[in-house]
GROMACS .gro file of N, CA and C in nm:
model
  273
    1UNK      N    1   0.512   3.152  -0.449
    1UNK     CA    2   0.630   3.169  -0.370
    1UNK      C    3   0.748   3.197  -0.462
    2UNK      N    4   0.833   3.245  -0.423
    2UNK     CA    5   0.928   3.312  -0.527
    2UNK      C    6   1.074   3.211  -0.435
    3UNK      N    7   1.181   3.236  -0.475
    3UNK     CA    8   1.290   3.110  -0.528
    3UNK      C    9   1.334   3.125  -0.405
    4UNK      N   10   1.346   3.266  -0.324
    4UNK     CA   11   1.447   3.292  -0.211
    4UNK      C   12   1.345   3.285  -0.063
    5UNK      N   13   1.233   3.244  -0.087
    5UNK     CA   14   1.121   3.229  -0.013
    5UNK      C   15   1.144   3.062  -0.006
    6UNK      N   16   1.148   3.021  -0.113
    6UNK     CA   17   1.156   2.867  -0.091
    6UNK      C   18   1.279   2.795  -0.063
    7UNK      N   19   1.430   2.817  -0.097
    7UNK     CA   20   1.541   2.856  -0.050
    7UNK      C   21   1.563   2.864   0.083
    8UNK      N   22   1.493   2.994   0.145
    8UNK     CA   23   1.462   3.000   0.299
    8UNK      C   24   1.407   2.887   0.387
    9UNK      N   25   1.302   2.880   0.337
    9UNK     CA   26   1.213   2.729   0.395
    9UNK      C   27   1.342   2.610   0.401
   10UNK      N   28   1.414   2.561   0.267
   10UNK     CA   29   1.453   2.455   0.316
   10UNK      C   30   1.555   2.465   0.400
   11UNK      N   31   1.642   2.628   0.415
   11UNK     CA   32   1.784   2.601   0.508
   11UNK      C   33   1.688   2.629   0.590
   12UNK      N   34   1.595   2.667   0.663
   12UNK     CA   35   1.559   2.654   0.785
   12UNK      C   36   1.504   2.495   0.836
   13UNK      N   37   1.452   2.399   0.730
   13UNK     CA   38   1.428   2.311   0.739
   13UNK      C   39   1.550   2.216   0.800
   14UNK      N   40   1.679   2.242   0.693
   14UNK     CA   41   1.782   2.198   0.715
   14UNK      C   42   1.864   2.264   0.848
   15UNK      N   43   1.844   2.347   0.869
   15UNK     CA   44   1.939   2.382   1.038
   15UNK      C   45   1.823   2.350   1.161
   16UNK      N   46   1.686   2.319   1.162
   16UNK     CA   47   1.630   2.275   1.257
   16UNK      C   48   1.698   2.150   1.257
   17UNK      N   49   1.657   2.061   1.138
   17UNK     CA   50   1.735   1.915   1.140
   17UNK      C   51   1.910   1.910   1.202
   18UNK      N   52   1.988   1.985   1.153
   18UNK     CA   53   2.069   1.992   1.266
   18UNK      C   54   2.123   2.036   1.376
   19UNK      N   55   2.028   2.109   1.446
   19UNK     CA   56   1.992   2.113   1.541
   19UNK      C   57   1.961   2.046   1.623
   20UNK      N   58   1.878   1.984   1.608
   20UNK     CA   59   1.785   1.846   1.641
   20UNK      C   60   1.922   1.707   1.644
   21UNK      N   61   1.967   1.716   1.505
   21UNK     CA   62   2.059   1.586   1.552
   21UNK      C   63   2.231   1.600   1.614
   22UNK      N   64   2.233   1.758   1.637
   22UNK     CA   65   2.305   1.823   1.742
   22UNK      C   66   2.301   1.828   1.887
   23UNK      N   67   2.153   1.832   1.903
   23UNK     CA   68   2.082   1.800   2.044
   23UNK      C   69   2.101   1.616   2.093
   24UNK      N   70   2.077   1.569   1.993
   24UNK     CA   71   2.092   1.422   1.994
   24UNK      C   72   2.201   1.341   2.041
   25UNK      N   73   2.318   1.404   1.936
   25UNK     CA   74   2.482   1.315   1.980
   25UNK      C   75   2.484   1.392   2.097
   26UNK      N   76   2.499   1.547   2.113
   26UNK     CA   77   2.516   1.612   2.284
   26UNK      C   78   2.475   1.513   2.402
   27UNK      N   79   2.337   1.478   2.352
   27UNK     CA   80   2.281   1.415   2.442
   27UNK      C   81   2.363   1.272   2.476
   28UNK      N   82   2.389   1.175   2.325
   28UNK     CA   83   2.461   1.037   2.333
   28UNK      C   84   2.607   1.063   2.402
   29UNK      N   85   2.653   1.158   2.370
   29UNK     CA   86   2.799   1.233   2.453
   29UNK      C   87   2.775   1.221   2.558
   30UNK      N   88   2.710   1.326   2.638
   30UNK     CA   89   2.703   1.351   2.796
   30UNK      C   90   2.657   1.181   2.838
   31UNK      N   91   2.567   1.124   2.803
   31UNK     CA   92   2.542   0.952   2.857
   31UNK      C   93   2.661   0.900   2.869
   32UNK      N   94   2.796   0.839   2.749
   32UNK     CA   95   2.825   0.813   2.722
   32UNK      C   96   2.986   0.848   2.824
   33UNK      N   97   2.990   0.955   2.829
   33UNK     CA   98   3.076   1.054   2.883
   33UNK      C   99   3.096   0.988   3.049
   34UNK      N  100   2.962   0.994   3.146
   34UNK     CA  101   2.898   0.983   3.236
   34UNK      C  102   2.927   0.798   3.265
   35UNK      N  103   2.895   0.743   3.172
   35UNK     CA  104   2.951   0.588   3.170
   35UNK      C  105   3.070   0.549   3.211
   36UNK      N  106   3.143   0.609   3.137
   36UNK     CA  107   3.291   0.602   3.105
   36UNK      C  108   3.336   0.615   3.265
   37UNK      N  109   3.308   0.785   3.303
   37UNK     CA  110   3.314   0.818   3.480
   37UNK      C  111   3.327   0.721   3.549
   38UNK      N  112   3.148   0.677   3.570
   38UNK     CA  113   3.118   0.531   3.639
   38UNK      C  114   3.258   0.451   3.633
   39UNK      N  115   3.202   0.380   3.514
   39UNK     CA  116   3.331   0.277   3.534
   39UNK      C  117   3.524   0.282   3.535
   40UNK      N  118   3.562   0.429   3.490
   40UNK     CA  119   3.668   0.476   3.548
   40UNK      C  120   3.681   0.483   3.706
   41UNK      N  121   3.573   0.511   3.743
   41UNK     CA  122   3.558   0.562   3.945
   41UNK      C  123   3.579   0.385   4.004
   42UNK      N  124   3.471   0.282   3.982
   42UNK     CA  125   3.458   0.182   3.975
   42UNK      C  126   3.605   0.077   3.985
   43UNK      N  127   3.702   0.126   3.872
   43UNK     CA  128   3.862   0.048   3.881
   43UNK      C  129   3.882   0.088   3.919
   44UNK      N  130   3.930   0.231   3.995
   44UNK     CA  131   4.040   0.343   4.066
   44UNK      C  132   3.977   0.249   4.218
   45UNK      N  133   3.854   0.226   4.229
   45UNK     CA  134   3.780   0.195   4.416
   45UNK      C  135   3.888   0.008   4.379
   46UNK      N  136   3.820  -0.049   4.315
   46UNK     CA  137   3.865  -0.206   4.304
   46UNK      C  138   4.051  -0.204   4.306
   47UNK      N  139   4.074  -0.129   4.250
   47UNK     CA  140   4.249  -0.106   4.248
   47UNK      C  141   4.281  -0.048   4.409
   48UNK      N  142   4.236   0.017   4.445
   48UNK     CA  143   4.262   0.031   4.564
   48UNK      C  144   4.243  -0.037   4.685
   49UNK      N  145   4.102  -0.103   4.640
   49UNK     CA  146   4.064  -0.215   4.751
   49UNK      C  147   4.199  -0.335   4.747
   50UNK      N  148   4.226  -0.382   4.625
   50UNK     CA  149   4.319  -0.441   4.569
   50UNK      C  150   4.428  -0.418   4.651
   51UNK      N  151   4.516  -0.318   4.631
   51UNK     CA  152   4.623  -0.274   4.732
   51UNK      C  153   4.574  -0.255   4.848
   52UNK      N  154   4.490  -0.196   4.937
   52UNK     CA  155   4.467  -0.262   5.052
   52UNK      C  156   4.458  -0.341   5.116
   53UNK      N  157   4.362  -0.488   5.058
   53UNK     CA  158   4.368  -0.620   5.057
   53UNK      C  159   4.518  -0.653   5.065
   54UNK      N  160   4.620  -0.661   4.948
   54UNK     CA  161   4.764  -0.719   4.957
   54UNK      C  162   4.837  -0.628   5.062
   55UNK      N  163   4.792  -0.530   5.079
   55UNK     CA  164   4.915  -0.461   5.190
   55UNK      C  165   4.829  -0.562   5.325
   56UNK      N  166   4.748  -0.538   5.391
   56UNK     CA  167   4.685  -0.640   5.473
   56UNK      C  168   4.718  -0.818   5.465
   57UNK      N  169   4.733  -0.862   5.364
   57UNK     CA  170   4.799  -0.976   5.364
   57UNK      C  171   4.925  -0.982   5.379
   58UNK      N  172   5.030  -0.888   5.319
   58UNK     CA  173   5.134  -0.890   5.359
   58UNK      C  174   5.180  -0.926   5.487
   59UNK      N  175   5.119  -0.822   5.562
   59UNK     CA  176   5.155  -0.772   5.681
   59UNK      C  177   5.089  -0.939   5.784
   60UNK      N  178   5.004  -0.928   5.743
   60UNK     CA  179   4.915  -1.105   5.809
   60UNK      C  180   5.054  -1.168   5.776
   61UNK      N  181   5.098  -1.231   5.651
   61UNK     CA  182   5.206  -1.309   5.670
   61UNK      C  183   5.334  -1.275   5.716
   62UNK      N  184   5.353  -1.150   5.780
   62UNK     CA  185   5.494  -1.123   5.826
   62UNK      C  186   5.429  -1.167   5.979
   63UNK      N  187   5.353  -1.126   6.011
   63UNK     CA  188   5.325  -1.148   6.115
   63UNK      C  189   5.282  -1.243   6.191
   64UNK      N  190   5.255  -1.427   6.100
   64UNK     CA  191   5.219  -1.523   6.122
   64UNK      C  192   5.349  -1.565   6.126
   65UNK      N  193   5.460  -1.502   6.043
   65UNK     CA  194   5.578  -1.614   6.058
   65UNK      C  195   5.618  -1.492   6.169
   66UNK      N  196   5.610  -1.412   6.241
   66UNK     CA  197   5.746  -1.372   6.379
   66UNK      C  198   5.653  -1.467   6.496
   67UNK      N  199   5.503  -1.503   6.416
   67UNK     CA  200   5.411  -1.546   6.610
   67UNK      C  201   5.511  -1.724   6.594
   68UNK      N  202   5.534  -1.784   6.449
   68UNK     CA  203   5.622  -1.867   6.447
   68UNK      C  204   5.735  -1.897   6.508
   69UNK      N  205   5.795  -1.743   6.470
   69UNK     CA  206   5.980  -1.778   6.521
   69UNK      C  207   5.946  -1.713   6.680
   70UNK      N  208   5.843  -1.704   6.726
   70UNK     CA  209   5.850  -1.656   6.849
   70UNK      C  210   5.806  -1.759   6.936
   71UNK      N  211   5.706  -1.843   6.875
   71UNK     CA  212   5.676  -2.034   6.936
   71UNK      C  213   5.745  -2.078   6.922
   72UNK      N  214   5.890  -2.061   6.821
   72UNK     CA  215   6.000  -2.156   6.823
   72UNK      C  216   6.085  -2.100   6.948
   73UNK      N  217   6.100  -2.014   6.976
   73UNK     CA  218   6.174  -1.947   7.056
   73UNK      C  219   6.111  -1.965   7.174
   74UNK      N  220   6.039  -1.973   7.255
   74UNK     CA  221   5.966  -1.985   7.374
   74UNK      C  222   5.917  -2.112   7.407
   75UNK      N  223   5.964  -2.222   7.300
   75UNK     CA  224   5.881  -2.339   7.331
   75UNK      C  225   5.979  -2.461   7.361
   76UNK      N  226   5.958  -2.452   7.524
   76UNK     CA  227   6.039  -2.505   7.568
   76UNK      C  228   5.997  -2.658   7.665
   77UNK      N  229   6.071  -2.759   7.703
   77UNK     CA  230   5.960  -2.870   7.808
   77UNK      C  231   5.903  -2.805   7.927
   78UNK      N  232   5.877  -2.860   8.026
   78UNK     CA  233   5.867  -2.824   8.151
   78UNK      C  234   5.970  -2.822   8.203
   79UNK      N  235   6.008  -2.887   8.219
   79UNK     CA  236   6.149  -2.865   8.280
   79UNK      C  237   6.244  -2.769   8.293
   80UNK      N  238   6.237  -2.727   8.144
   80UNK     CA  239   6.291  -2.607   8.130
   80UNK      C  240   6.239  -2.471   8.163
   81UNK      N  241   6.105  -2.501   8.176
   81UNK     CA  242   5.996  -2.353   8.256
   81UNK      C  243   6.056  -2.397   8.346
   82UNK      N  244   6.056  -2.494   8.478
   82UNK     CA  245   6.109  -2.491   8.627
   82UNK      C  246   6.215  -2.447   8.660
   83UNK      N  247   6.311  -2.478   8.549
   83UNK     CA  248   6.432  -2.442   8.587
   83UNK      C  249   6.482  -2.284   8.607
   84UNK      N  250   6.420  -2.234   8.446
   84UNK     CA  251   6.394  -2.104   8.439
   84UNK      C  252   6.294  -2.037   8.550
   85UNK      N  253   6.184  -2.079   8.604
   85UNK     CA  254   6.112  -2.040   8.724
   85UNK      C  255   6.177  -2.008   8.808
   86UNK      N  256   6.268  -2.137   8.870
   86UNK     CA  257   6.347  -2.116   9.010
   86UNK      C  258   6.484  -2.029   8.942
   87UNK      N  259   6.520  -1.990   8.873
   87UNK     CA  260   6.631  -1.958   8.869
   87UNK      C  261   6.568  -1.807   8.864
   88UNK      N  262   6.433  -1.754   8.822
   88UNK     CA  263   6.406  -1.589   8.843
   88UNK      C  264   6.359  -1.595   8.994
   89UNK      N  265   6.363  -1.693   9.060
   89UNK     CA  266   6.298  -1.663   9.219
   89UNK      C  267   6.420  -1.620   9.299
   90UNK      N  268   6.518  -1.664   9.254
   90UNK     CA  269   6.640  -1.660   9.305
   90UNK      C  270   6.716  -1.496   9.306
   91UNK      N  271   6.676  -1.448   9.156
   91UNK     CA  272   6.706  -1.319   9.200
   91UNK      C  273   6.602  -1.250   9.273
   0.00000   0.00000   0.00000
């Protein structure tokens, strides 16, 4: 074999090999890449559930304290239903 014959052999030896460990990280990339997605998609859903959840509670506690100021407001003896009774019969 002569020098540029053997020369040949090893850069072909050497660009299959990186090739091969070109194919490899591509491959650890795209996995890796694909992970990341997942669990980016994963916080964006929980962050949102998140603000849904608190906007829903919010609104639960605005709305537990007006059913409040509205039992304070309407809660009256009997007496005071009769009185109020006969006094709408009247009109």
């Amino acid at each position: 074999m002569t020098e540029k014959t053997e020369q040949a052999k090893i850069e072909a030896k050497l660009e299959t090999k990186l090739r091969n460990e070109r194919t490899n990280l591509r491959r650890l990339f795209t996995v890796s890449a694909n992970i990341f997605d997942e669990i980016h998609r994963k916080v964006d859903i929980e962050k949102d559930i998140h603000v849904q959840y608190n906007k829903i509670n919010e609104k639960a506690e605005r709305l537990f304290k007006v059913d409040e100021e509205i039992k304070d407001f309407i809660d009256f003896t009997d007496e005071e239903y009769d009185t109020m009774e006969s006094s709408r019969e009247t009109y």
